[in-house]
Coordinates of C-alpha atoms in Angstrom, one line a residue:
Chain Y
M1 CA 92.5 102.6 75.0
T2 CA 92.6 98.8 74.8
F3 CA 93.4 98.7 78.5
L4 CA 90.7 101.2 79.5
L5 CA 88.0 99.3 77.6
G6 CA 89.3 96.0 78.9
F7 CA 89.3 97.2 82.5
A8 CA 85.9 98.9 82.1
A9 CA 84.4 95.5 81.3
F10 CA 85.2 94.4 84.8
L11 CA 83.9 97.6 86.3
L12 CA 80.6 96.9 84.5
L13 CA 80.1 93.6 86.3
P14 CA 78.2 95.2 89.3
V15 CA 75.8 96.9 86.9
I16 CA 75.1 93.5 85.2
G17 CA 74.4 91.9 88.6
I18 CA 72.5 94.7 90.3
G19 CA 69.4 92.6 90.4
I20 CA 70.7 90.9 93.5
W21 CA 70.0 94.1 95.4
R22 CA 66.4 92.8 95.5
L23 CA 67.4 90.8 98.6
D24 CA 66.6 92.7 101.8
A25 CA 69.9 91.7 103.4
I26 CA 71.9 93.1 100.5
R27 CA 70.0 96.4 100.5
R28 CA 71.0 96.8 104.2
L29 CA 74.7 96.6 103.3
D30 CA 76.6 99.8 102.7
L31 CA 77.3 100.8 99.1
S32 CA 80.7 99.1 98.8
G33 CA 79.3 95.9 100.1
R34 CA 76.3 96.1 97.7
L35 CA 78.7 96.7 94.8
A36 CA 80.9 93.8 95.7
V37 CA 77.9 91.4 95.9
A38 CA 76.5 92.8 92.6
G39 CA 80.0 92.3 91.1
A40 CA 79.9 88.6 92.1
A41 CA 76.4 88.2 90.6
G42 CA 77.4 90.1 87.5
A43 CA 80.4 87.9 87.0
A44 CA 78.2 84.8 87.4
I45 CA 75.6 86.2 85.0
T46 CA 78.2 87.1 82.4
G47 CA 79.8 83.7 82.5
A48 CA 76.4 82.0 82.4
I49 CA 75.2 84.0 79.4
M50 CA 78.4 83.4 77.4
A51 CA 78.4 79.7 78.3
A52 CA 74.7 79.4 77.5
L53 CA 75.3 80.8 74.0
S54 CA 78.0 78.2 73.4
V55 CA 75.7 75.4 74.8
F56 CA 73.0 76.5 72.3
G57 CA 75.5 76.7 69.5
I58 CA 75.1 80.5 69.1
E59 CA 78.3 82.1 68.0
W60 CA 79.5 85.0 70.2
S61 CA 79.5 88.5 68.8
R62 CA 80.0 91.8 70.4
G63 CA 76.5 92.9 69.7
R64 CA 74.8 89.7 71.0
I65 CA 76.8 89.6 74.2
I66 CA 76.5 93.2 75.0
A67 CA 72.7 93.2 74.2
L68 CA 72.1 90.2 76.4
L69 CA 74.1 91.6 79.3
A70 CA 72.3 95.0 78.9
V71 CA 69.0 93.2 79.1
A72 CA 70.1 91.4 82.3
A73 CA 71.3 94.7 83.8
A74 CA 68.0 96.5 82.8
I75 CA 65.9 93.8 84.4
G76 CA 68.1 94.1 87.5
V77 CA 67.7 97.8 87.6
F78 CA 64.0 97.7 87.0
S79 CA 63.4 95.0 89.7
T80 CA 65.3 97.0 92.4
R81 CA 64.5 100.6 91.6
R82 CA 61.4 100.7 93.8
R83 CA 63.1 99.2 96.8
G84 CA 64.8 101.4 99.4
L85 CA 68.5 101.1 100.0
S86 CA 70.5 101.6 103.1
D87 CA 71.7 105.1 103.6
K88 CA 74.9 103.9 105.2
A89 CA 77.9 105.8 104.0
A90 CA 80.0 103.7 101.7
V91 CA 83.2 104.8 103.4
R92 CA 83.5 106.2 106.9
P93 CA 86.8 107.9 107.5
D94 CA 88.7 106.1 110.1
W95 CA 92.2 104.6 110.5
A96 CA 91.2 101.1 109.4
T97 CA 89.6 102.3 106.2
A98 CA 92.6 104.5 105.5
G99 CA 94.8 101.4 106.0
I100 CA 92.6 99.4 103.6
A101 CA 93.0 102.2 101.0
A102 CA 96.7 102.2 101.5
F103 CA 97.0 98.5 100.8
L104 CA 94.8 98.8 97.8
L105 CA 97.2 101.5 96.5
L106 CA 100.2 99.3 97.2
T107 CA 98.6 96.4 95.5
T108 CA 97.7 98.5 92.5
Y109 CA 101.2 99.8 92.2
G110 CA 102.5 96.2 92.3
L111 CA 100.1 95.2 89.6
I112 CA 100.7 98.1 87.3
T113 CA 104.5 97.8 87.5
A114 CA 104.2 94.0 86.8
R115 CA 105.5 92.8 90.2
E116 CA 102.8 90.4 91.1
S117 CA 101.8 88.8 87.8
S118 CA 100.9 85.2 87.6
G119 CA 102.7 83.1 85.0
D120 CA 99.5 81.1 84.5
L121 CA 97.9 84.2 82.9
H122 CA 100.2 83.9 79.9
F123 CA 100.5 80.1 80.0
F124 CA 96.8 79.2 79.9
W125 CA 94.2 81.6 81.3
G126 CA 94.9 84.3 78.7
P127 CA 95.5 82.0 75.7
R128 CA 92.3 80.1 76.4
S129 CA 90.3 83.3 76.7
I130 CA 91.7 84.6 73.4
H131 CA 91.0 81.4 71.6
F132 CA 87.5 81.3 72.9
Y133 CA 87.0 84.8 71.7
H134 CA 88.4 84.1 68.2
D135 CA 86.4 80.8 68.0
G136 CA 83.2 82.6 69.0
G137 CA 82.6 80.5 72.1
I138 CA 83.8 77.5 74.2
T139 CA 84.8 75.1 71.5
A140 CA 85.4 71.5 72.3
P141 CA 87.8 70.8 69.3
F142 CA 90.2 73.5 70.7
L143 CA 90.1 72.1 74.2
A144 CA 90.4 68.5 73.0
D145 CA 93.3 69.3 70.8
R146 CA 96.4 67.4 72.1
N147 CA 98.6 70.3 71.2
N148 CA 96.7 72.4 73.8
A149 CA 96.9 69.7 76.5
D150 CA 99.3 71.9 78.5
Q151 CA 96.7 74.7 78.7
N152 CA 94.8 72.7 81.4
P153 CA 91.8 72.5 79.1
G154 CA 89.8 70.6 81.7
Y155 CA 90.0 73.6 84.1
P156 CA 86.5 75.2 84.6
P157 CA 85.7 78.1 82.3
L158 CA 84.6 81.1 84.4
L159 CA 87.8 83.1 84.3
P160 CA 88.4 82.6 80.6
L161 CA 84.8 83.7 80.1
L162 CA 85.3 86.8 82.1
Y163 CA 88.5 87.6 80.2
A164 CA 86.7 86.9 76.9
W165 CA 84.1 89.4 78.1
S166 CA 86.8 92.0 78.6
L167 CA 88.2 91.1 75.2
T168 CA 84.7 91.5 73.7
V169 CA 84.6 95.1 75.0
S170 CA 88.1 96.0 74.1
R171 CA 88.4 94.0 70.8
Q172 CA 92.1 93.3 71.7
F173 CA 93.1 91.4 74.8
S174 CA 94.6 93.7 77.4
W175 CA 97.0 91.7 79.6
M176 CA 97.3 94.6 81.9
A177 CA 93.5 94.8 82.4
A178 CA 93.5 91.2 83.3
V179 CA 96.3 91.7 85.8
L180 CA 94.6 94.8 87.2
S181 CA 91.3 93.0 87.6
T182 CA 93.0 91.3 90.6
A183 CA 92.8 94.6 92.4
L184 CA 89.0 94.6 92.0
F185 CA 88.7 91.0 93.3
F186 CA 91.0 91.9 96.2
L187 CA 89.0 95.0 97.1
G188 CA 85.8 93.1 96.7
S189 CA 86.9 90.4 99.1
V190 CA 87.9 92.9 101.8
V191 CA 84.8 95.0 101.3
L192 CA 82.6 91.9 101.7
V193 CA 84.1 91.2 105.1
R194 CA 84.0 94.8 106.2
S195 CA 80.4 95.3 105.0
T196 CA 78.9 92.1 106.3
S197 CA 80.7 91.8 109.6
G198 CA 81.0 95.6 110.3
D199 CA 84.5 94.8 111.7
R200 CA 86.7 97.3 110.0
R201 CA 89.9 96.2 111.8
A202 CA 89.4 92.6 110.7
A203 CA 88.9 93.9 107.2
L204 CA 92.2 95.8 107.5
L205 CA 94.0 92.7 108.6
M206 CA 92.6 90.8 105.7
A207 CA 93.6 93.6 103.3
A208 CA 97.2 93.7 104.7
T209 CA 97.6 89.9 104.8
L210 CA 96.1 89.2 101.3
A211 CA 98.0 92.1 99.7
Y212 CA 101.3 90.7 100.9
A213 CA 100.4 87.0 100.3
V214 CA 99.2 87.7 96.7
A215 CA 102.5 89.5 96.0
V216 CA 104.5 86.6 97.3
G217 CA 102.5 84.1 95.5
F218 CA 102.5 86.0 92.2
A219 CA 98.8 85.5 91.9
A220 CA 97.7 88.5 89.8
G221 CA 95.9 87.7 86.7
G222 CA 95.4 84.1 87.7
A223 CA 92.2 82.5 89.0
E224 CA 93.2 82.7 92.7
L225 CA 91.9 86.2 93.5
P226 CA 88.5 85.6 91.8
L227 CA 88.4 82.3 93.6
V228 CA 89.1 84.0 97.0
F229 CA 86.4 86.6 96.1
F230 CA 83.7 83.9 95.6
E231 CA 85.0 81.9 98.6
T232 CA 84.8 85.1 100.8
L233 CA 81.2 85.6 99.6
T234 CA 80.3 82.1 100.7
L235 CA 81.9 82.3 104.1
V236 CA 80.7 85.8 105.0
A237 CA 77.2 84.9 103.9
L238 CA 77.2 81.8 106.1
T239 CA 78.9 83.6 109.0
F240 CA 77.6 87.1 109.1
I241 CA 74.3 87.3 107.3
D242 CA 71.4 86.3 109.4
D243 CA 68.6 86.5 106.8
P244 CA 68.1 82.8 105.8
R245 CA 67.1 83.6 102.2
A246 CA 70.0 85.9 101.5
Q247 CA 72.4 83.6 103.2
T248 CA 71.3 80.7 101.0
V249 CA 71.4 82.7 97.8
L250 CA 74.8 84.3 98.4
A251 CA 76.4 81.1 99.7
A252 CA 75.1 79.3 96.7
L253 CA 76.4 82.0 94.4
G254 CA 79.8 81.9 96.0
L255 CA 80.1 78.1 95.7
A256 CA 78.9 78.1 92.1
G257 CA 81.5 80.8 91.2
A258 CA 84.2 78.9 93.1
V259 CA 83.6 75.5 91.4
M260 CA 83.5 77.2 88.0
L261 CA 86.9 79.0 88.6
K262 CA 89.3 76.3 89.6
I263 CA 89.5 72.7 90.6
E264 CA 90.4 74.0 94.0
G265 CA 87.0 75.6 94.1
T266 CA 85.5 72.2 94.1
T267 CA 87.5 71.1 97.2
F268 CA 86.4 74.4 98.8
A269 CA 82.8 73.6 98.1
I270 CA 83.1 70.1 99.5
A271 CA 84.9 71.5 102.6
T272 CA 82.1 74.0 103.0
V273 CA 79.4 71.4 102.8
I274 CA 81.2 69.2 105.4
A275 CA 81.7 72.2 107.7
L276 CA 78.0 73.0 107.4
L277 CA 77.1 69.5 108.4
V278 CA 79.6 69.5 111.3
I279 CA 78.2 72.6 112.8
R280 CA 74.7 71.1 112.3
R281 CA 73.1 73.5 109.9
P282 CA 69.9 72.0 108.4
V283 CA 70.6 69.4 105.8
R284 CA 68.0 70.9 103.5
T285 CA 69.6 74.3 103.6
T286 CA 73.0 72.8 103.0
L287 CA 71.7 71.0 100.0
L288 CA 70.1 74.1 98.6
I289 CA 73.4 76.0 99.0
A290 CA 75.4 73.3 97.3
A291 CA 72.9 72.4 94.5
P292 CA 73.8 75.1 91.9
A293 CA 77.5 74.4 92.3
A294 CA 76.9 70.6 92.0
L295 CA 74.8 71.1 88.9
L296 CA 77.3 73.4 87.2
L297 CA 80.1 71.0 88.0
A298 CA 78.2 68.0 86.7
G299 CA 77.5 69.9 83.5
W300 CA 81.1 70.8 83.0
L301 CA 82.3 67.3 83.8
W302 CA 79.8 65.9 81.3
F303 CA 81.1 68.3 78.7
I304 CA 84.8 67.4 79.2
K305 CA 84.0 63.7 79.4
T306 CA 81.9 63.5 76.2
N307 CA 84.5 65.5 74.3
G308 CA 87.5 63.7 75.5
I309 CA 89.1 66.8 77.1
P310 CA 92.0 66.1 79.4
E311 CA 91.2 66.9 83.1
F312 CA 92.6 66.5 86.5
Y313 CA 89.5 66.1 88.6
R314 CA 90.4 62.5 89.2
G315 CA 93.9 63.5 90.5
G316 CA 92.8 62.1 93.9
G317 CA 92.6 58.7 92.4
M318 CA 96.2 58.6 91.4
P319 CA 98.7 56.5 93.5
I320 CA 99.6 58.0 96.9
Y321 CA 103.2 58.3 98.0
F322 CA 102.9 58.0 101.7
E323 CA 106.7 58.0 102.1
A324 CA 106.7 61.5 100.7
L325 CA 104.3 62.8 103.4
P326 CA 107.0 64.3 105.8
K327 CA 108.6 66.1 102.8
V328 CA 105.3 67.4 101.6
L329 CA 104.4 68.7 105.1
L330 CA 107.8 70.3 105.4
L331 CA 107.6 72.0 102.0
T332 CA 104.0 73.1 102.5
V333 CA 104.8 74.6 105.9
K334 CA 107.8 76.4 104.3
A335 CA 105.7 77.8 101.5
A336 CA 103.0 78.7 104.0
G337 CA 105.5 80.9 105.8
Y338 CA 105.2 83.4 103.0
E339 CA 108.8 84.5 103.5
L340 CA 107.7 86.2 106.7
F341 CA 108.0 83.5 109.3
G342 CA 104.4 82.5 109.0
L343 CA 103.1 85.9 110.2
P344 CA 100.1 85.9 107.8
W345 CA 98.9 82.9 109.8
I346 CA 100.2 83.7 113.3
V347 CA 98.4 87.0 113.7
P348 CA 94.9 85.9 112.7
L349 CA 95.1 82.6 114.6
L350 CA 96.3 84.5 117.7
L351 CA 93.3 86.8 117.5
V352 CA 90.9 83.9 116.9
A353 CA 92.3 82.2 120.0
F354 CA 91.6 85.2 122.1
G355 CA 88.1 85.6 120.7
D356 CA 85.1 83.2 120.8
V357 CA 86.4 80.2 118.7
R358 CA 82.9 78.7 118.6
R359 CA 81.6 81.6 116.6
A360 CA 84.4 81.1 114.1
A361 CA 83.9 77.3 113.7
L362 CA 82.7 77.4 110.1
P363 CA 85.6 79.3 108.5
L364 CA 88.1 77.4 110.7
I365 CA 86.8 74.0 109.7
V366 CA 86.9 75.1 106.0
A367 CA 90.5 76.3 106.5
L368 CA 91.5 73.0 108.1
L369 CA 89.8 70.9 105.4
T370 CA 91.2 72.9 102.5
I371 CA 94.8 72.7 103.9
G372 CA 94.2 69.0 104.2
A373 CA 93.0 68.8 100.6
A374 CA 96.1 70.6 99.4
I375 CA 98.4 68.2 101.2
F376 CA 96.3 65.2 100.0
F377 CA 96.8 66.3 96.4
Y378 CA 100.5 67.0 96.9
V379 CA 101.3 63.4 98.1
H380 CA 100.0 62.1 94.8
V381 CA 103.3 63.1 93.0
P382 CA 106.6 61.4 93.7
D383 CA 108.7 64.6 93.6
Q384 CA 106.7 67.6 94.8
T385 CA 109.5 70.1 95.5
W386 CA 108.9 72.3 92.4
W387 CA 105.1 71.9 92.4
I388 CA 104.7 72.9 96.1
A389 CA 107.1 75.8 95.8
S390 CA 105.4 77.2 92.8
S391 CA 101.7 76.6 93.8
A392 CA 101.4 76.4 97.6
P393 CA 101.6 80.2 98.2
R394 CA 98.6 80.5 95.8
V395 CA 96.7 77.4 96.8
L396 CA 96.9 78.3 100.5
L397 CA 95.2 81.7 99.9
T398 CA 91.9 79.8 100.3
P399 CA 92.5 78.6 103.9
L400 CA 94.3 81.9 104.7
T401 CA 91.2 83.8 103.7
A402 CA 89.1 81.5 105.8
V403 CA 91.3 82.1 108.8
L404 CA 91.1 85.9 108.3
I405 CA 87.3 85.8 108.1
A406 CA 87.5 83.7 111.3
V407 CA 89.0 86.7 113.0
A408 CA 85.9 88.8 112.3
A409 CA 83.7 85.9 113.3
A410 CA 85.5 85.2 116.6
W411 CA 85.2 88.8 117.7
R412 CA 81.7 89.3 116.4
Q413 CA 79.2 91.2 118.5
P414 CA 76.6 89.2 120.4
R415 CA 73.6 88.3 118.4
T416 CA 71.2 90.5 120.4
A417 CA 72.9 93.8 119.5
R418 CA 73.1 92.9 115.8
S419 CA 69.5 91.7 115.6
A420 CA 68.3 94.9 117.1
R421 CA 70.1 97.0 114.6
S422 CA 69.0 94.9 111.6
T423 CA 65.4 94.8 112.9
E424 CA 65.2 98.5 112.8
E425 CA 66.5 98.5 109.3
Q426 CA 64.1 95.7 108.2
S427 CA 61.1 97.8 109.2
E428 CA 59.1 99.2 106.3
L429 CA 58.3 102.2 108.5
S430 CA 60.5 105.2 108.1
P431 CA 63.5 104.8 110.5
G432 CA 62.4 107.8 112.5
R433 CA 58.8 106.7 112.9
Y434 CA 59.8 103.2 113.8
R435 CA 62.3 104.4 116.4
A436 CA 59.7 106.7 117.9
L437 CA 57.3 103.9 118.2
V438 CA 59.5 101.2 119.6
T439 CA 61.4 103.4 122.0
Y440 CA 58.3 105.0 123.4
D441 CA 58.2 104.5 127.1
L442 CA 55.0 102.5 127.7
T443 CA 55.5 101.6 131.3
D444 CA 53.0 104.2 132.6
K445 CA 50.5 103.7 129.8
T446 CA 47.3 101.7 130.1
P447 CA 47.2 98.2 128.5
D448 CA 44.9 99.5 125.8
I449 CA 47.4 102.2 124.7
Q450 CA 50.3 99.8 124.9
R451 CA 48.4 97.3 122.8
G452 CA 47.5 100.0 120.2
I453 CA 51.0 101.2 119.7
H454 CA 52.3 97.6 119.6
R455 CA 49.7 96.8 116.9
A456 CA 50.9 99.8 114.9
V457 CA 54.4 98.6 114.9
S458 CA 53.5 95.0 114.2
A459 CA 51.0 95.6 111.4
R460 CA 53.0 98.1 109.4
A461 CA 56.2 96.3 109.6
Q462 CA 54.7 92.8 109.6
A463 CA 57.1 92.7 112.4
A464 CA 55.9 90.3 115.1
K465 CA 59.3 88.7 115.1
M466 CA 61.2 92.0 114.5
A467 CA 59.5 93.8 117.3
A468 CA 60.1 90.9 119.6
V469 CA 63.8 91.5 119.2
M470 CA 63.6 95.3 119.3
M471 CA 61.4 95.4 122.4
R472 CA 63.1 94.1 125.4
I473 CA 60.2 92.7 127.3
P474 CA 60.5 92.4 131.0
A475 CA 60.1 88.8 132.1
S476 CA 58.2 87.9 135.3
N477 CA 61.3 88.3 137.4
G478 CA 62.0 91.7 135.9
A479 CA 65.0 90.7 133.9
P480 CA 65.1 91.7 130.2
K481 CA 64.2 88.8 127.9
N482 CA 64.2 88.5 124.2
D483 CA 62.1 86.8 121.6
T484 CA 58.9 86.6 123.7
M485 CA 56.8 88.6 121.5
P486 CA 53.2 87.5 121.5
E487 CA 52.1 85.8 118.3
T488 CA 49.0 88.0 117.8
A489 CA 47.9 91.4 118.8
N490 CA 45.2 90.0 120.9
T491 CA 47.5 88.6 123.5
P492 CA 48.3 90.9 126.4
A493 CA 50.6 93.7 125.4
P494 CA 54.1 93.7 126.9
R495 CA 55.4 96.3 129.2
L496 CA 58.1 98.3 127.5
T497 CA 60.8 100.2 129.2
R498 CA 62.8 103.0 127.6
P499 CA 66.3 102.0 128.8
A500 CA 66.0 98.5 127.6
L501 CA 64.9 99.7 124.2
R502 CA 68.0 101.7 123.6
R503 CA 70.9 100.2 121.9
Chain C
M1 CA 92.1 90.3 125.2
P2 CA 90.4 93.8 125.2
E3 CA 89.4 95.4 121.9
S4 CA 92.2 98.0 122.2
A5 CA 94.8 95.2 122.4
R6 CA 93.3 93.5 119.4
A7 CA 93.4 96.8 117.5
A8 CA 97.1 97.3 118.4
V9 CA 97.9 93.8 117.2
I10 CA 96.1 94.5 113.9
Y11 CA 97.7 97.9 113.2
A12 CA 101.1 96.6 114.1
A13 CA 100.7 93.6 111.8
A14 CA 99.4 95.9 109.0
L15 CA 102.6 98.0 109.4
V16 CA 104.8 95.0 109.2
F17 CA 103.0 93.7 106.0
A18 CA 103.2 97.2 104.4
F19 CA 107.0 97.3 105.0
A20 CA 107.4 93.8 103.8
L21 CA 105.5 94.5 100.7
I22 CA 107.5 97.6 99.9
H23 CA 110.7 95.8 100.6
R24 CA 109.6 93.1 98.2
F25 CA 108.8 95.6 95.5
V26 CA 112.2 97.2 95.9
Q27 CA 113.9 93.8 95.8
L28 CA 112.4 93.1 92.4
G29 CA 114.3 96.0 90.9
G30 CA 113.6 99.1 88.9
P31 CA 112.5 101.1 87.1
Y32 CA 109.9 101.8 89.7
V33 CA 107.7 104.4 88.0
E34 CA 107.5 103.3 84.5
I35 CA 104.7 101.3 82.7
P36 CA 106.3 98.0 81.8
R37 CA 106.3 96.6 78.3
T38 CA 104.9 93.2 79.5
V39 CA 103.1 92.0 82.6
Q40 CA 106.1 89.8 83.3
D41 CA 108.7 92.5 83.4
H42 CA 109.3 92.7 87.2
V43 CA 108.3 89.3 88.5
S44 CA 111.9 88.5 88.9
R45 CA 115.0 90.7 89.2
E46 CA 116.3 89.0 86.0
P47 CA 113.5 88.8 83.4
Y48 CA 112.4 85.3 82.5
P49 CA 112.7 84.0 78.9
S50 CA 108.9 84.0 78.8
R51 CA 109.0 87.8 79.0
D52 CA 111.2 87.9 75.9
M53 CA 108.8 85.4 74.2
I54 CA 105.9 87.7 74.9
L55 CA 107.6 90.5 72.9
L56 CA 108.9 88.2 70.2
A57 CA 105.6 86.4 69.6
A58 CA 103.8 89.7 69.5
R59 CA 106.1 90.8 66.6
A60 CA 106.1 87.4 65.0
A61 CA 102.3 87.4 64.8
D62 CA 102.6 90.0 62.0
V63 CA 105.6 88.3 60.3
V64 CA 104.7 84.6 60.2
P65 CA 102.0 83.6 57.7
R66 CA 98.6 83.0 59.3
G67 CA 97.7 79.4 59.9
A68 CA 101.3 78.2 59.9
T69 CA 102.4 75.8 62.7
V70 CA 104.7 77.6 65.1
T71 CA 106.6 76.6 68.2
A72 CA 108.6 78.7 70.7
I73 CA 111.9 77.8 72.5
E74 CA 115.0 79.0 74.1
P75 CA 117.5 76.9 72.0
S76 CA 120.1 76.5 74.8
Q77 CA 117.6 74.3 76.7
A78 CA 117.6 71.5 74.1
P79 CA 116.4 68.9 74.2
N80 CA 114.2 69.6 77.3
F81 CA 112.7 72.9 76.1
D82 CA 110.7 75.0 78.6
R83 CA 107.1 74.3 77.6
T84 CA 105.8 77.6 79.1
L85 CA 107.4 79.4 76.1
Y86 CA 105.2 77.9 73.5
L87 CA 102.2 78.4 75.9
T88 CA 103.1 82.0 76.1
A89 CA 103.3 82.3 72.3
A90 CA 99.9 80.6 72.0
G91 CA 98.3 83.6 73.6
M92 CA 100.1 86.1 71.5
M93 CA 99.5 84.3 68.2
P94 CA 95.8 83.2 68.1
R95 CA 95.7 83.2 64.3
H96 CA 98.5 80.6 64.1
R97 CA 98.7 77.0 65.2
V98 CA 101.1 77.0 68.1
V99 CA 102.3 73.5 68.9
P100 CA 104.6 72.0 71.6
P101 CA 108.4 72.3 71.2
V102 CA 109.2 69.0 69.6
L103 CA 112.0 69.4 67.1
V104 CA 112.7 65.7 66.5
S105 CA 110.6 64.1 63.9
D106 CA 109.6 61.1 65.9
G107 CA 107.4 58.5 64.0
G108 CA 106.9 60.7 61.0
A109 CA 105.3 63.6 62.9
A110 CA 105.6 66.9 61.1
L111 CA 108.0 69.5 62.5
P112 CA 106.6 73.0 63.1
Q113 CA 106.9 75.2 60.1
Y114 CA 108.3 78.1 62.2
V115 CA 110.4 78.3 65.4
L116 CA 110.6 81.4 67.6
A117 CA 113.9 81.5 69.4
V118 CA 114.8 83.8 72.3
R119 CA 118.2 84.6 73.7
T120 CA 120.3 82.1 71.8
P121 CA 120.4 81.1 68.1
L122 CA 119.0 77.8 66.9
D123 CA 121.4 75.4 65.3
H124 CA 119.2 72.7 63.8
P125 CA 119.7 70.9 60.4
S126 CA 116.0 71.2 59.5
Y127 CA 115.7 74.9 60.0
Q128 CA 117.1 78.1 58.5
L129 CA 117.0 81.7 59.8
Y130 CA 113.9 83.5 58.5
R131 CA 114.0 86.8 60.3
T132 CA 116.1 88.5 63.0
L133 CA 114.2 90.9 65.2
T134 CA 115.4 92.9 68.2
E135 CA 113.3 90.5 70.4
G136 CA 114.7 87.3 69.0
R137 CA 114.9 85.1 65.9
I138 CA 112.4 83.4 63.7
Y139 CA 113.4 80.2 61.9
T140 CA 111.6 78.4 59.1
L141 CA 111.6 74.7 58.1
L142 CA 113.8 73.9 55.2
P143 CA 111.9 72.7 52.2

């Protein structure tokens, strides 16, 4: 019963975060994608509410926490209930989807039979969570106690908060529920890629590679898979989601979750900001995406500094052992081989090379920078053999995930086709009505009729821009041309042709 | 590269990863269809001492008086005890004060009131056997 209740707490996270379905771009995802995004939002809300209680000095209790989260869920349900959802099937039967299900089963087997468990779960993630629960919140004296210095008290608190939430539901900590939550974060990461990119085969490759790498790295129950989940959310938002508002919100959510999970989440956030600047995304948007993560991190650093809690954020300021660099590189490459001759890297990099590398620039830059960050931290210790062997397979899950997302990005459909599909879905007209209007052959109609139909589409859908994408308007030379929709209905109506309108 | 070739590469890689994963599970040893007692049971073919400590600390939580200072060791590792054992015990005994494994009174620091020992017995002039359990032994500080 303890296990069932403890695990059910993780299953409730999407319900708590369902309010994020308000975003149009999320509503257009299939059910699995929507659940994954809501799960990320739910995890963030749960962590935020539990942390806020501690900040305001309110002791945790089962009633308080459940009541507050129920209110958050109710607000979310209320705010989304009147909005339409995509009618895409959550799972379409095909070989790639069957493959993903097979790897989920294999991973679940490995977790249930305790073949993938992380030592860190018993060494500090679990103990910290249990002590938080018994102390009724995040307590500075416990973290500052020198006897607990080996528990990495300066590590950010999101995972212990989530485990404390599980403990709140079950009343007794279920180690197996914590281990098995890894399967949810694993599935969530794969589903995010599948749902946002629409590339089921790339998602299968991600499932297969991550399932194997997590087993080799013994990452289950640690913070690595939740970190991968939030990192995936950031990267797929920036790579596959076109809607600017949703892109900013999801990327910011992903970065905030990442920095609150592990110190490596901060290096990922810095890498993402650098990558965004390199590929010339607007600075304002980049700042908006990074701001929540920066604020949360600043708050946490202020907390640990004012309470004298040991931390490792300044590890980069320690002496560097340049003479150890060749050894560090050798050991890191060996660990990165994942006992399979580097196949987890070779396959995705090969596929990226045969795709359009420019489209995969963002995840590839992030992968490169996070590998560099790992090596940078490793050269700060004189003898790194044990450290690299024990941590690199887990630390490198971040760049590995980025490379796997790059596969989907490099083979992504051209923008025109995707825009056309999403435009239809953005319309507030019924799908059938919208299609009937925009695919209606107007070439033989008078300009007045053309203008009237065009006005109907534009007015109902507020879709001047949408219709411009859907309606392939013949240019003066007769070649199809996009994005030339007139700004107002008073301008001469375009001539529409049926073949060009079809996808 | 056409999409069909890409698909072939992905399906082939997935098969390789599946076989590698199954091979790995087999290598970690049986039993293969049994719920383990701890989440550390099969992370190695030979169970780690931390797995034994999970079981011992769970029992000791009901035996050792609440609030007492406790540490956890494998005595044969003296004097460089594996610190992960006391960390493991800390999660299993939240009602106790689990401290690092320092069994030498350096500078007048108080020794832990109880010591959980797995695998080998503790031979220490300041401690006596308190309880023997199937999972290990519990020692208490001499008055």
